[in-house]
Amino acid sequence: MLLNLHVKNLALIEEVDVDFEKGLIVLTGETGAGKSLILGSVNIALGNKASKDMIRKGTDYSLVELTFSVSENCAKQLKKYDIYMEEDNIITVTRKISEGRSISKINGETVNIKTLKNVMSLLIDIHGQHDHQSLLYTKNHLDILDKFAKDSILELKEKIKEEYSKYTKLIKKLEEFNIDEGQKAREIEFAEYEVNEIESANLKPEEDVQVEEEFKKLSNSKEIVSALSEIYNALSYETAGGLGDIINKAVMDINSIKGMDEKISQFQTELYDIDNLCRELTSQIYDYNSGMDFNPEYVREVEERLDVINHLKLKYGNSIEEILRYKEEKEEYLEKLNNMTDEMESVKNQISELEGTLNNLCTKLSEQRKKAAKELEVLVKQALVDLNFIAVEFEIQITRKESIGENGFDNVEFMISTNPGESVKPLVKVASGGELSRIMLAIKSILATEDDIDTLIFDEIDTGISGQTAMKVAEKMAKISRNHQVICISHLSQIAAMADSHYLIKKTADENSTTTSIKKLTRQQSIEELVRINGGSGITEAGLIHATEMKDMADRTKSNLF
């Protein structure tokens, strides 16, 4: 049950803080006073789209906070969203809107919009001004019937959804097989060509790197041999004036004076190291150059091998590993193509088996729906009679679709006759706006009995009705309010008179600002508001007498109802 509504800086609302009680709560006010703002603030807390344009001029943010008391059953359901109750089973939902973003919290913990919507769907149900228009779409009739059938079909619907998901995946897989034999042969031929081309190359891992290095060396072999020969001659011990020859003379010179000074021994050692290093280097250069036997045939072979590898890279991958992986994929594809006939038959058999399973499940679901439809027909007809449909017939027509879907194979359509002697016709074709509102109220009153939702909000459900019909609508809402908290935004005095709690929404303005406020009315204030709703130009004695009679009669009616 909604205990408190706190709104701050939302459009014309500067700040509103109002407590609610159980029973029938009616909100009234002049046209343009801001009744839609109150409902809009609740919708924001429900997770509906919030715009920065809703922030009151001159402020930085808007805030909506709802406080609920929840039943034990509801508290159990909230646990699946990690929402846990304190001992008093109170839950506070807050949504703050600021420039470019909004923050939602439940009991002080930040939640995302999806969680907010899921939680609020367990706490409150809103019927907006135009929600009755949903009855004009037959697809919604199925949803209403299923909501009424509820537990009796829940397991079946989940099973059908699960099996239908498998079915659609298999259908998609079968479509992938739908290529003609000519195309299949071409696919096989091309895949075999690609596999053979890669296989014939006999590639080895990392071979591309090795061949590229070898080709690079061979391509520059002449330059390498020439340069190293020059270096060898410069270092040679056999060439007069070469570095080796000079070092050799230096060694002989130092050997001749080594005993003359201890320091010379150190020089001798270091000179020997230089001599050894030079001899080793010249030997390595000689060996390398001797191995550089320039063979044009070998160079051509390496070049051709590199061309093969680069050609395959252009077609199948940037490395040997990628090319070999591509080959494996093509081999798997070839196997799939060659086994396609057998696999296709297997898929067809699975589809046929699933069609049988789905047909059986959908038949059971349809039977349960027809059973629920009979019960709902009786309840809706009685509810419509209560709402001043004098001679009404209501039927739920269930026909079979040509195909199965995740909701079964049923088409559901509400049929109605509001005139004696006339056969039932599709509701979408014959019901007026005022009739649609009452039909939706009848359905809501029935579903409310099935629901665990404590709070129901109706926004001008009384559109298009008056007189005795309005009185009947008021009585129906009073009945619903015995088991649910009902909050109704209304412009009819018959409904306002029936209120257990009556609130006035008022707009005031001065030179600088306009503000919407809400306050709970005393009995006398409620009677005066009834005078205004009835169209009185002012508070007259006659108007007060009539409004008092309306209030007294509503009290007697409620006493008789319960």
Short mmCIF file of C-alpha atoms in Angstrom, two decimals, residues 105-537:
data_model
loop_
_atom_site.label_atom_id
_atom_site.label_comp_id
_atom_site.label_asym_id
_atom_site.label_seq_id
_atom_site.Cartn_x
_atom_site.Cartn_y
_atom_site.Cartn_z
CA LYS A 105 17.23 4.05 -5.26
CA ILE A 106 15.30 1.45 -3.30
CA ASN A 107 15.75 1.59 0.46
CA GLY A 108 18.79 3.78 -0.12
CA GLU A 109 20.52 1.38 -2.51
CA THR A 110 21.08 2.51 -6.12
CA VAL A 111 19.31 0.31 -8.71
CA ASN A 112 19.08 0.34 -12.50
CA ILE A 113 15.87 1.19 -14.36
CA LYS A 114 15.11 -2.44 -15.19
CA THR A 115 15.17 -3.44 -11.52
CA LEU A 116 13.14 -0.35 -10.60
CA LYS A 117 10.42 -1.26 -13.11
CA ASN A 118 10.34 -4.90 -12.00
CA VAL A 119 10.02 -3.95 -8.33
CA MET A 120 7.37 -1.29 -8.94
CA SER A 121 5.29 -3.70 -11.03
CA LEU A 122 4.81 -5.71 -7.83
CA LEU A 123 3.74 -2.68 -5.79
CA ILE A 124 1.47 -0.57 -7.97
CA ASP A 125 -0.68 -0.76 -11.11
CA ILE A 126 -1.67 2.39 -13.03
CA HIS A 127 -4.56 2.68 -15.45
CA GLY A 128 -3.97 5.84 -17.47
CA GLN A 129 -6.50 8.00 -19.30
CA HIS A 130 -6.07 6.16 -22.57
CA ASP A 131 -5.23 2.66 -21.36
CA HIS A 132 -8.74 1.45 -22.17
CA GLN A 133 -7.79 2.02 -25.82
CA SER A 134 -5.63 -1.10 -25.52
CA LEU A 135 -8.87 -3.10 -25.75
CA LEU A 136 -9.07 -2.00 -29.39
CA TYR A 137 -6.12 -4.29 -30.16
CA THR A 138 -7.04 -7.97 -30.07
CA LYS A 139 -3.46 -9.00 -29.28
CA ASN A 140 -4.07 -7.50 -25.82
CA HIS A 141 -7.13 -9.73 -25.29
CA LEU A 142 -4.84 -12.78 -25.15
CA ASP A 143 -2.67 -11.07 -22.52
CA ILE A 144 -5.74 -10.30 -20.37
CA LEU A 145 -7.00 -13.88 -20.57
CA ASP A 146 -3.57 -15.28 -19.71
CA LYS A 147 -3.25 -12.88 -16.79
CA PHE A 148 -6.56 -14.19 -15.48
CA ALA A 149 -5.61 -17.85 -16.09
CA LYS A 150 -2.26 -17.17 -14.44
CA ASP A 151 -0.97 -20.19 -12.49
CA SER A 152 -3.02 -22.74 -14.44
CA ILE A 153 -1.10 -22.00 -17.66
CA LEU A 154 2.23 -20.63 -16.42
CA GLU A 155 4.15 -23.91 -16.61
CA LEU A 156 2.68 -24.74 -20.02
CA LYS A 157 3.59 -21.32 -21.43
CA GLU A 158 7.17 -21.59 -20.20
CA LYS A 159 7.51 -25.07 -21.71
CA ILE A 160 6.07 -23.90 -25.05
CA LYS A 161 8.44 -20.94 -25.11
CA GLU A 162 11.38 -23.24 -24.45
CA GLU A 163 10.38 -25.76 -27.14
CA TYR A 164 9.51 -23.02 -29.63
CA SER A 165 12.98 -21.52 -29.20
CA LYS A 166 14.49 -24.89 -30.16
CA TYR A 167 12.07 -25.11 -33.08
CA THR A 168 13.00 -21.71 -34.56
CA LYS A 169 16.72 -22.51 -34.29
CA LEU A 170 16.21 -25.75 -36.20
CA ILE A 171 14.13 -23.98 -38.87
CA LYS A 172 16.96 -21.48 -39.32
CA LYS A 173 19.45 -24.33 -39.56
CA LEU A 174 17.31 -26.06 -42.19
CA GLU A 175 17.21 -22.86 -44.24
CA GLU A 176 21.01 -22.90 -44.31
CA PHE A 177 20.81 -26.27 -46.06
CA ASN A 178 18.53 -24.93 -48.77
CA ILE A 179 21.00 -24.77 -51.67
CA ASP A 180 20.42 -26.60 -54.96
CA GLU A 181 22.62 -29.48 -56.06
CA GLY A 182 24.39 -27.35 -58.68
CA GLN A 183 25.35 -24.73 -56.11
CA LYS A 184 26.38 -27.45 -53.68
CA ALA A 185 28.67 -29.04 -56.32
CA ARG A 186 30.25 -25.67 -57.07
CA GLU A 187 30.82 -25.02 -53.36
CA ILE A 188 32.50 -28.43 -52.98
CA GLU A 189 34.67 -27.95 -56.07
CA PHE A 190 35.89 -24.54 -54.95
CA ALA A 191 36.55 -25.66 -51.36
CA GLU A 192 38.51 -28.69 -52.60
CA TYR A 193 40.58 -26.45 -54.88
CA GLU A 194 41.51 -24.18 -51.97
CA VAL A 195 42.41 -27.10 -49.69
CA ASN A 196 44.52 -28.75 -52.42
CA GLU A 197 46.31 -25.50 -53.20
CA ILE A 198 47.35 -25.10 -49.57
CA GLU A 199 48.22 -28.79 -49.14
CA SER A 200 50.39 -28.85 -52.28
CA ALA A 201 52.48 -26.01 -50.87
CA ASN A 202 53.50 -28.27 -47.96
CA LEU A 203 53.87 -25.32 -45.62
CA LYS A 204 55.76 -25.54 -42.35
CA PRO A 205 55.24 -23.32 -39.29
CA GLU A 206 57.42 -20.16 -39.35
CA GLU A 207 58.68 -21.10 -42.83
CA ASP A 208 57.73 -17.69 -44.23
CA VAL A 209 60.07 -15.92 -41.80
CA GLN A 210 62.96 -18.28 -42.57
CA VAL A 211 62.56 -18.06 -46.36
CA GLU A 212 62.33 -14.26 -46.27
CA GLU A 213 65.59 -14.06 -44.30
CA GLU A 214 67.35 -16.47 -46.67
CA PHE A 215 66.15 -14.59 -49.75
CA LYS A 216 67.26 -11.30 -48.28
CA LYS A 217 70.74 -12.73 -47.64
CA LEU A 218 71.03 -14.24 -51.11
CA SER A 219 69.77 -11.09 -52.82
CA ASN A 220 72.65 -9.14 -51.27
CA SER A 221 75.33 -11.86 -51.44
CA LYS A 222 77.58 -10.06 -53.98
CA GLU A 223 77.64 -6.89 -51.94
CA ILE A 224 78.23 -8.87 -48.74
CA VAL A 225 81.18 -10.88 -50.19
CA SER A 226 82.79 -7.77 -51.66
CA ALA A 227 82.50 -5.75 -48.46
CA LEU A 228 83.74 -8.59 -46.24
CA SER A 229 86.71 -9.19 -48.59
CA GLU A 230 87.73 -5.57 -48.17
CA ILE A 231 87.42 -5.92 -44.41
CA TYR A 232 89.41 -9.19 -44.45
CA ASN A 233 92.23 -7.58 -46.42
CA ALA A 234 92.28 -4.62 -44.02
CA LEU A 235 92.64 -6.98 -41.07
CA SER A 236 94.96 -9.51 -42.79
CA TYR A 237 98.26 -10.69 -41.32
CA GLU A 238 99.43 -11.59 -44.81
CA THR A 239 99.04 -8.15 -46.34
CA ALA A 240 101.80 -5.62 -45.73
CA GLY A 241 100.36 -2.66 -43.87
CA GLY A 242 97.24 -4.60 -42.81
CA LEU A 243 96.01 -4.33 -39.26
CA GLY A 244 97.10 -7.90 -38.54
CA ASP A 245 100.60 -7.21 -39.89
CA ILE A 246 100.88 -4.08 -37.73
CA ILE A 247 99.66 -5.93 -34.61
CA ASN A 248 102.13 -8.75 -35.29
CA LYS A 249 105.05 -6.27 -35.44
CA ALA A 250 103.83 -4.65 -32.23
CA VAL A 251 103.82 -8.06 -30.50
CA MET A 252 107.43 -8.72 -31.56
CA ASP A 253 108.50 -5.27 -30.36
CA ILE A 254 106.92 -5.67 -26.93
CA ASN A 255 108.40 -9.14 -26.54
CA SER A 256 111.85 -7.62 -26.97
CA ILE A 257 111.41 -5.24 -24.01
CA LYS A 258 109.12 -7.22 -21.68
CA GLY A 259 111.77 -7.78 -19.02
CA MET A 260 112.79 -4.14 -18.69
CA ASP A 261 109.77 -2.97 -16.67
CA GLU A 262 106.96 -4.73 -14.77
CA LYS A 263 104.37 -2.39 -16.30
CA ILE A 264 105.30 -3.65 -19.78
CA SER A 265 104.00 -7.13 -18.86
CA GLN A 266 100.50 -5.64 -18.51
CA PHE A 267 100.84 -3.99 -21.92
CA GLN A 268 102.01 -7.30 -23.36
CA THR A 269 98.94 -9.14 -22.01
CA GLU A 270 96.52 -6.58 -23.43
CA LEU A 271 98.32 -6.61 -26.80
CA TYR A 272 98.05 -10.42 -26.90
CA ASP A 273 94.25 -10.06 -26.35
CA ILE A 274 94.01 -7.65 -29.28
CA ASP A 275 96.08 -10.00 -31.42
CA ASN A 276 93.85 -12.99 -30.58
CA LEU A 277 90.67 -10.98 -31.23
CA CYS A 278 91.92 -9.81 -34.61
CA ARG A 279 93.02 -13.35 -35.63
CA GLU A 280 89.61 -14.81 -34.57
CA LEU A 281 87.67 -12.11 -36.44
CA THR A 282 89.65 -12.56 -39.67
CA SER A 283 89.15 -16.32 -39.43
CA GLN A 284 85.34 -15.93 -39.04
CA ILE A 285 85.15 -13.51 -41.97
CA TYR A 286 87.16 -15.92 -44.11
CA ASP A 287 84.89 -18.87 -43.20
CA TYR A 288 81.69 -16.84 -43.84
CA ASN A 289 82.88 -15.63 -47.22
CA SER A 290 84.04 -19.12 -48.19
CA GLY A 291 80.49 -20.38 -47.49
CA MET A 292 78.91 -17.66 -49.62
CA ASP A 293 78.90 -19.68 -52.77
CA PHE A 294 76.59 -17.64 -55.06
CA ASN A 295 74.39 -20.21 -56.85
CA PRO A 296 71.83 -18.61 -59.24
CA GLU A 297 69.73 -21.80 -59.33
CA TYR A 298 69.43 -21.88 -55.54
CA VAL A 299 68.54 -18.19 -55.47
CA ARG A 300 65.74 -18.84 -58.00
CA GLU A 301 64.41 -21.74 -55.92
CA VAL A 302 64.27 -19.60 -52.79
CA GLU A 303 62.60 -16.76 -54.70
CA GLU A 304 59.96 -19.11 -56.16
CA ARG A 305 59.24 -20.54 -52.72
CA LEU A 306 58.79 -17.05 -51.33
CA ASP A 307 56.39 -16.21 -54.20
CA VAL A 308 54.28 -19.29 -53.39
CA ILE A 309 54.07 -18.33 -49.72
CA ASN A 310 53.21 -14.69 -50.46
CA HIS A 311 50.54 -15.75 -52.97
CA LEU A 312 48.88 -17.95 -50.34
CA LYS A 313 49.12 -15.13 -47.81
CA LEU A 314 47.22 -12.80 -50.12
CA LYS A 315 44.40 -15.35 -50.44
CA TYR A 316 44.17 -17.10 -47.10
CA GLY A 317 45.90 -15.23 -44.25
CA ASN A 318 48.72 -13.02 -43.09
CA SER A 319 50.86 -15.84 -41.70
CA ILE A 320 51.51 -19.57 -42.17
CA GLU A 321 49.43 -20.21 -39.04
CA GLU A 322 46.42 -18.33 -40.46
CA ILE A 323 46.71 -20.14 -43.80
CA LEU A 324 46.77 -23.55 -42.11
CA ARG A 325 43.81 -22.53 -39.92
CA TYR A 326 41.88 -21.50 -43.04
CA LYS A 327 42.61 -24.91 -44.54
CA GLU A 328 41.18 -26.63 -41.44
CA GLU A 329 38.01 -24.54 -41.64
CA LYS A 330 37.56 -25.41 -45.31
CA GLU A 331 38.06 -29.10 -44.56
CA GLU A 332 35.32 -28.88 -41.92
CA TYR A 333 33.06 -27.06 -44.40
CA LEU A 334 33.72 -29.75 -47.01
CA GLU A 335 32.79 -32.42 -44.50
CA LYS A 336 29.60 -30.51 -43.72
CA LEU A 337 28.72 -30.19 -47.41
CA ASN A 338 29.41 -33.86 -48.07
CA ASN A 339 27.32 -34.86 -45.03
CA MET A 340 24.61 -32.27 -45.71
CA THR A 341 21.99 -34.71 -46.91
CA ASP A 342 22.24 -36.87 -43.81
CA GLU A 343 22.33 -33.85 -41.47
CA MET A 344 19.41 -32.21 -43.25
CA GLU A 345 17.31 -35.33 -42.79
CA SER A 346 18.25 -35.38 -39.11
CA VAL A 347 17.17 -31.74 -38.70
CA LYS A 348 13.89 -32.41 -40.53
CA ASN A 349 13.18 -35.31 -38.20
CA GLN A 350 13.91 -33.14 -35.15
CA ILE A 351 11.61 -30.42 -36.51
CA SER A 352 8.83 -32.92 -37.12
CA GLU A 353 9.22 -34.28 -33.60
CA LEU A 354 9.17 -30.77 -32.11
CA GLU A 355 6.09 -29.85 -34.14
CA GLY A 356 4.31 -32.80 -32.59
CA THR A 357 5.46 -31.83 -29.10
CA LEU A 358 4.47 -28.19 -29.64
CA ASN A 359 1.09 -29.15 -31.05
CA ASN A 360 0.34 -31.28 -27.99
CA LEU A 361 1.49 -28.55 -25.59
CA CYS A 362 -0.44 -25.84 -27.45
CA THR A 363 -3.56 -28.01 -27.48
CA LYS A 364 -3.34 -28.38 -23.69
CA LEU A 365 -2.75 -24.64 -23.35
CA SER A 366 -5.75 -23.90 -25.56
CA GLU A 367 -7.94 -26.18 -23.43
CA GLN A 368 -6.83 -24.37 -20.26
CA ARG A 369 -7.51 -21.01 -21.91
CA LYS A 370 -11.00 -22.08 -22.96
CA LYS A 371 -11.70 -23.22 -19.42
CA ALA A 372 -10.42 -19.91 -18.02
CA ALA A 373 -12.37 -18.00 -20.70
CA LYS A 374 -15.66 -19.51 -19.52
CA GLU A 375 -14.95 -18.38 -15.96
CA LEU A 376 -13.86 -14.92 -17.09
CA GLU A 377 -16.96 -14.50 -19.29
CA VAL A 378 -19.24 -14.98 -16.28
CA LEU A 379 -17.24 -12.63 -14.08
CA VAL A 380 -16.95 -9.88 -16.71
CA LYS A 381 -20.65 -10.06 -17.54
CA GLN A 382 -21.57 -9.66 -13.87
CA ALA A 383 -19.08 -6.81 -13.47
CA LEU A 384 -20.56 -5.08 -16.54
CA VAL A 385 -24.06 -5.42 -15.10
CA ASP A 386 -22.73 -3.81 -11.92
CA LEU A 387 -21.46 -0.96 -14.12
CA ASN A 388 -24.91 -0.27 -15.58
CA PHE A 389 -24.76 -2.40 -18.73
CA ILE A 390 -28.41 -3.42 -18.51
CA ALA A 391 -28.68 -6.19 -21.10
CA VAL A 392 -25.14 -7.23 -21.88
CA GLU A 393 -23.64 -10.37 -23.31
CA PHE A 394 -19.91 -10.98 -23.19
CA GLU A 395 -18.05 -13.83 -24.82
CA ILE A 396 -14.43 -14.72 -25.39
CA GLN A 397 -13.84 -16.22 -28.81
CA ILE A 398 -10.81 -18.48 -29.16
CA THR A 399 -9.79 -19.60 -32.64
CA ARG A 400 -6.73 -21.37 -33.95
CA LYS A 401 -4.00 -19.62 -35.89
CA GLU A 402 -2.48 -21.20 -38.95
CA SER A 403 0.91 -21.35 -37.27
CA ILE A 404 2.32 -21.93 -33.80
CA GLY A 405 4.14 -19.18 -31.92
CA GLU A 406 5.81 -18.86 -28.53
CA ASN A 407 2.37 -18.08 -27.04
CA GLY A 408 0.69 -21.10 -28.60
CA PHE A 409 -1.69 -21.17 -31.54
CA ASP A 410 -4.68 -19.27 -30.10
CA ASN A 411 -6.29 -16.09 -31.36
CA VAL A 412 -8.35 -14.50 -28.59
CA GLU A 413 -10.99 -11.83 -29.18
CA PHE A 414 -13.54 -10.28 -26.84
CA MET A 415 -17.09 -10.23 -28.19
CA ILE A 416 -19.92 -8.10 -26.75
CA SER A 417 -23.54 -7.14 -27.22
CA THR A 418 -24.91 -4.18 -25.26
CA ASN A 419 -28.42 -4.24 -26.74
CA PRO A 420 -31.15 -6.86 -26.12
CA GLY A 421 -31.67 -9.29 -29.00
CA GLU A 422 -28.43 -8.46 -30.79
CA SER A 423 -25.77 -11.11 -31.30
CA VAL A 424 -22.30 -10.54 -29.92
CA LYS A 425 -19.86 -8.72 -32.17
CA PRO A 426 -16.16 -7.93 -31.90
CA LEU A 427 -15.64 -5.46 -29.05
CA VAL A 428 -13.14 -3.49 -31.15
CA LYS A 429 -15.90 -2.66 -33.65
CA VAL A 430 -18.89 -1.80 -31.47
CA ALA A 431 -17.74 -0.35 -28.12
CA SER A 432 -17.76 3.43 -27.59
CA GLY A 433 -15.14 5.31 -25.56
CA GLY A 434 -17.28 5.41 -22.42
CA GLU A 435 -18.12 1.73 -22.79
CA LEU A 436 -14.46 0.83 -23.23
CA SER A 437 -13.63 2.62 -19.97
CA ARG A 438 -16.25 0.63 -18.08
CA ILE A 439 -15.27 -2.64 -19.73
CA MET A 440 -11.65 -2.04 -18.74
CA LEU A 441 -12.75 -1.21 -15.19
CA ALA A 442 -14.74 -4.45 -15.10
CA ILE A 443 -11.69 -6.41 -16.23
CA LYS A 444 -9.40 -4.55 -13.82
CA SER A 445 -11.76 -5.28 -10.93
CA ILE A 446 -11.58 -8.99 -11.73
CA LEU A 447 -7.83 -9.10 -12.28
CA ALA A 448 -7.31 -7.12 -9.09
CA THR A 449 -8.87 -10.00 -7.19
CA GLU A 450 -6.29 -12.33 -8.75
CA ASP A 451 -3.35 -9.92 -8.27
CA ASP A 452 -1.17 -9.45 -5.21
CA ILE A 453 -0.70 -5.77 -6.14
CA ASP A 454 -1.95 -3.66 -3.24
CA THR A 455 -2.29 -0.26 -4.93
CA LEU A 456 -4.35 0.52 -8.05
CA ILE A 457 -4.40 3.98 -9.62
CA PHE A 458 -7.11 5.04 -12.08
CA ASP A 459 -6.68 8.24 -14.06
CA GLU A 460 -10.13 9.52 -15.12
CA ILE A 461 -11.59 6.04 -15.66
CA ASP A 462 -14.95 7.88 -15.62
CA THR A 463 -14.40 9.56 -19.00
CA GLY A 464 -17.56 9.65 -21.11
CA ILE A 465 -20.03 8.62 -18.38
CA SER A 466 -22.48 10.42 -16.10
CA GLY A 467 -25.63 9.97 -14.02
CA GLN A 468 -26.58 6.47 -12.92
CA THR A 469 -23.67 4.93 -14.80
CA ALA A 470 -21.24 7.15 -12.90
CA MET A 471 -22.84 6.00 -9.64
CA LYS A 472 -22.35 2.37 -10.65
CA VAL A 473 -18.70 3.02 -11.50
CA ALA A 474 -18.24 4.64 -8.09
CA GLU A 475 -19.78 1.61 -6.40
CA LYS A 476 -17.50 -0.76 -8.33
CA MET A 477 -14.42 1.19 -7.31
CA ALA A 478 -15.58 1.19 -3.71
CA LYS A 479 -15.89 -2.60 -3.91
CA ILE A 480 -12.37 -2.95 -5.29
CA SER A 481 -11.08 -0.71 -2.50
CA ARG A 482 -12.18 -3.16 0.16
CA ASN A 483 -9.28 -5.44 -0.79
CA HIS A 484 -6.96 -2.95 -2.49
CA GLN A 485 -5.92 0.63 -2.01
CA VAL A 486 -7.56 2.49 -4.91
CA ILE A 487 -6.41 5.97 -5.93
CA CYS A 488 -8.64 7.65 -8.49
CA ILE A 489 -8.21 10.94 -10.33
CA SER A 490 -11.76 11.98 -11.19
CA HIS A 491 -13.92 14.85 -12.40
CA LEU A 492 -17.23 13.27 -11.32
CA SER A 493 -18.97 14.16 -8.07
CA GLN A 494 -20.50 10.66 -7.80
CA ILE A 495 -17.02 9.14 -7.49
CA ALA A 496 -15.66 11.92 -5.29
CA ALA A 497 -18.60 11.47 -2.90
CA MET A 498 -17.73 7.77 -2.55
CA ALA A 499 -14.18 8.54 -1.39
CA ASP A 500 -12.89 7.30 1.94
CA SER A 501 -10.22 10.00 1.59
CA HIS A 502 -10.70 13.05 -0.63
CA TYR A 503 -7.76 15.19 -1.79
CA LEU A 504 -7.86 18.52 -3.63
CA ILE A 505 -5.23 19.40 -6.21
CA LYS A 506 -4.94 23.16 -6.58
CA LYS A 507 -2.88 25.57 -8.65
CA THR A 508 -1.95 28.99 -7.28
CA ALA A 509 -0.06 31.78 -9.01
CA ASP A 510 1.59 35.08 -8.12
CA GLU A 511 3.68 37.51 -10.10
CA ASN A 512 6.77 35.29 -10.00
CA SER A 513 5.63 31.67 -10.07
CA THR A 514 2.86 29.09 -10.40
CA THR A 515 2.61 26.21 -7.95
CA THR A 516 0.56 23.01 -7.75
CA SER A 517 -0.32 21.68 -4.30
CA ILE A 518 -2.39 18.84 -2.83
CA LYS A 519 -4.18 18.60 0.49
CA LYS A 520 -6.49 16.19 2.23
CA LEU A 521 -10.02 17.56 2.70
CA THR A 522 -12.16 17.37 5.79
CA ARG A 523 -15.70 16.11 5.33
CA GLN A 524 -17.02 19.66 5.11
CA GLN A 525 -14.31 20.69 2.64
CA SER A 526 -15.11 17.59 0.58
CA ILE A 527 -18.78 18.61 0.47
CA GLU A 528 -17.78 22.10 -0.72
CA GLU A 529 -15.59 20.54 -3.44
CA LEU A 530 -18.59 18.45 -4.53
CA VAL A 531 -20.52 21.70 -4.97
CA ARG A 532 -17.78 22.99 -7.27
CA ILE A 533 -17.67 19.74 -9.28
CA ASN A 534 -21.46 19.84 -9.66
CA GLY A 535 -21.08 23.16 -11.44
CA GLY A 536 -22.11 25.61 -8.78
CA SER A 537 -21.09 29.21 -9.41
#
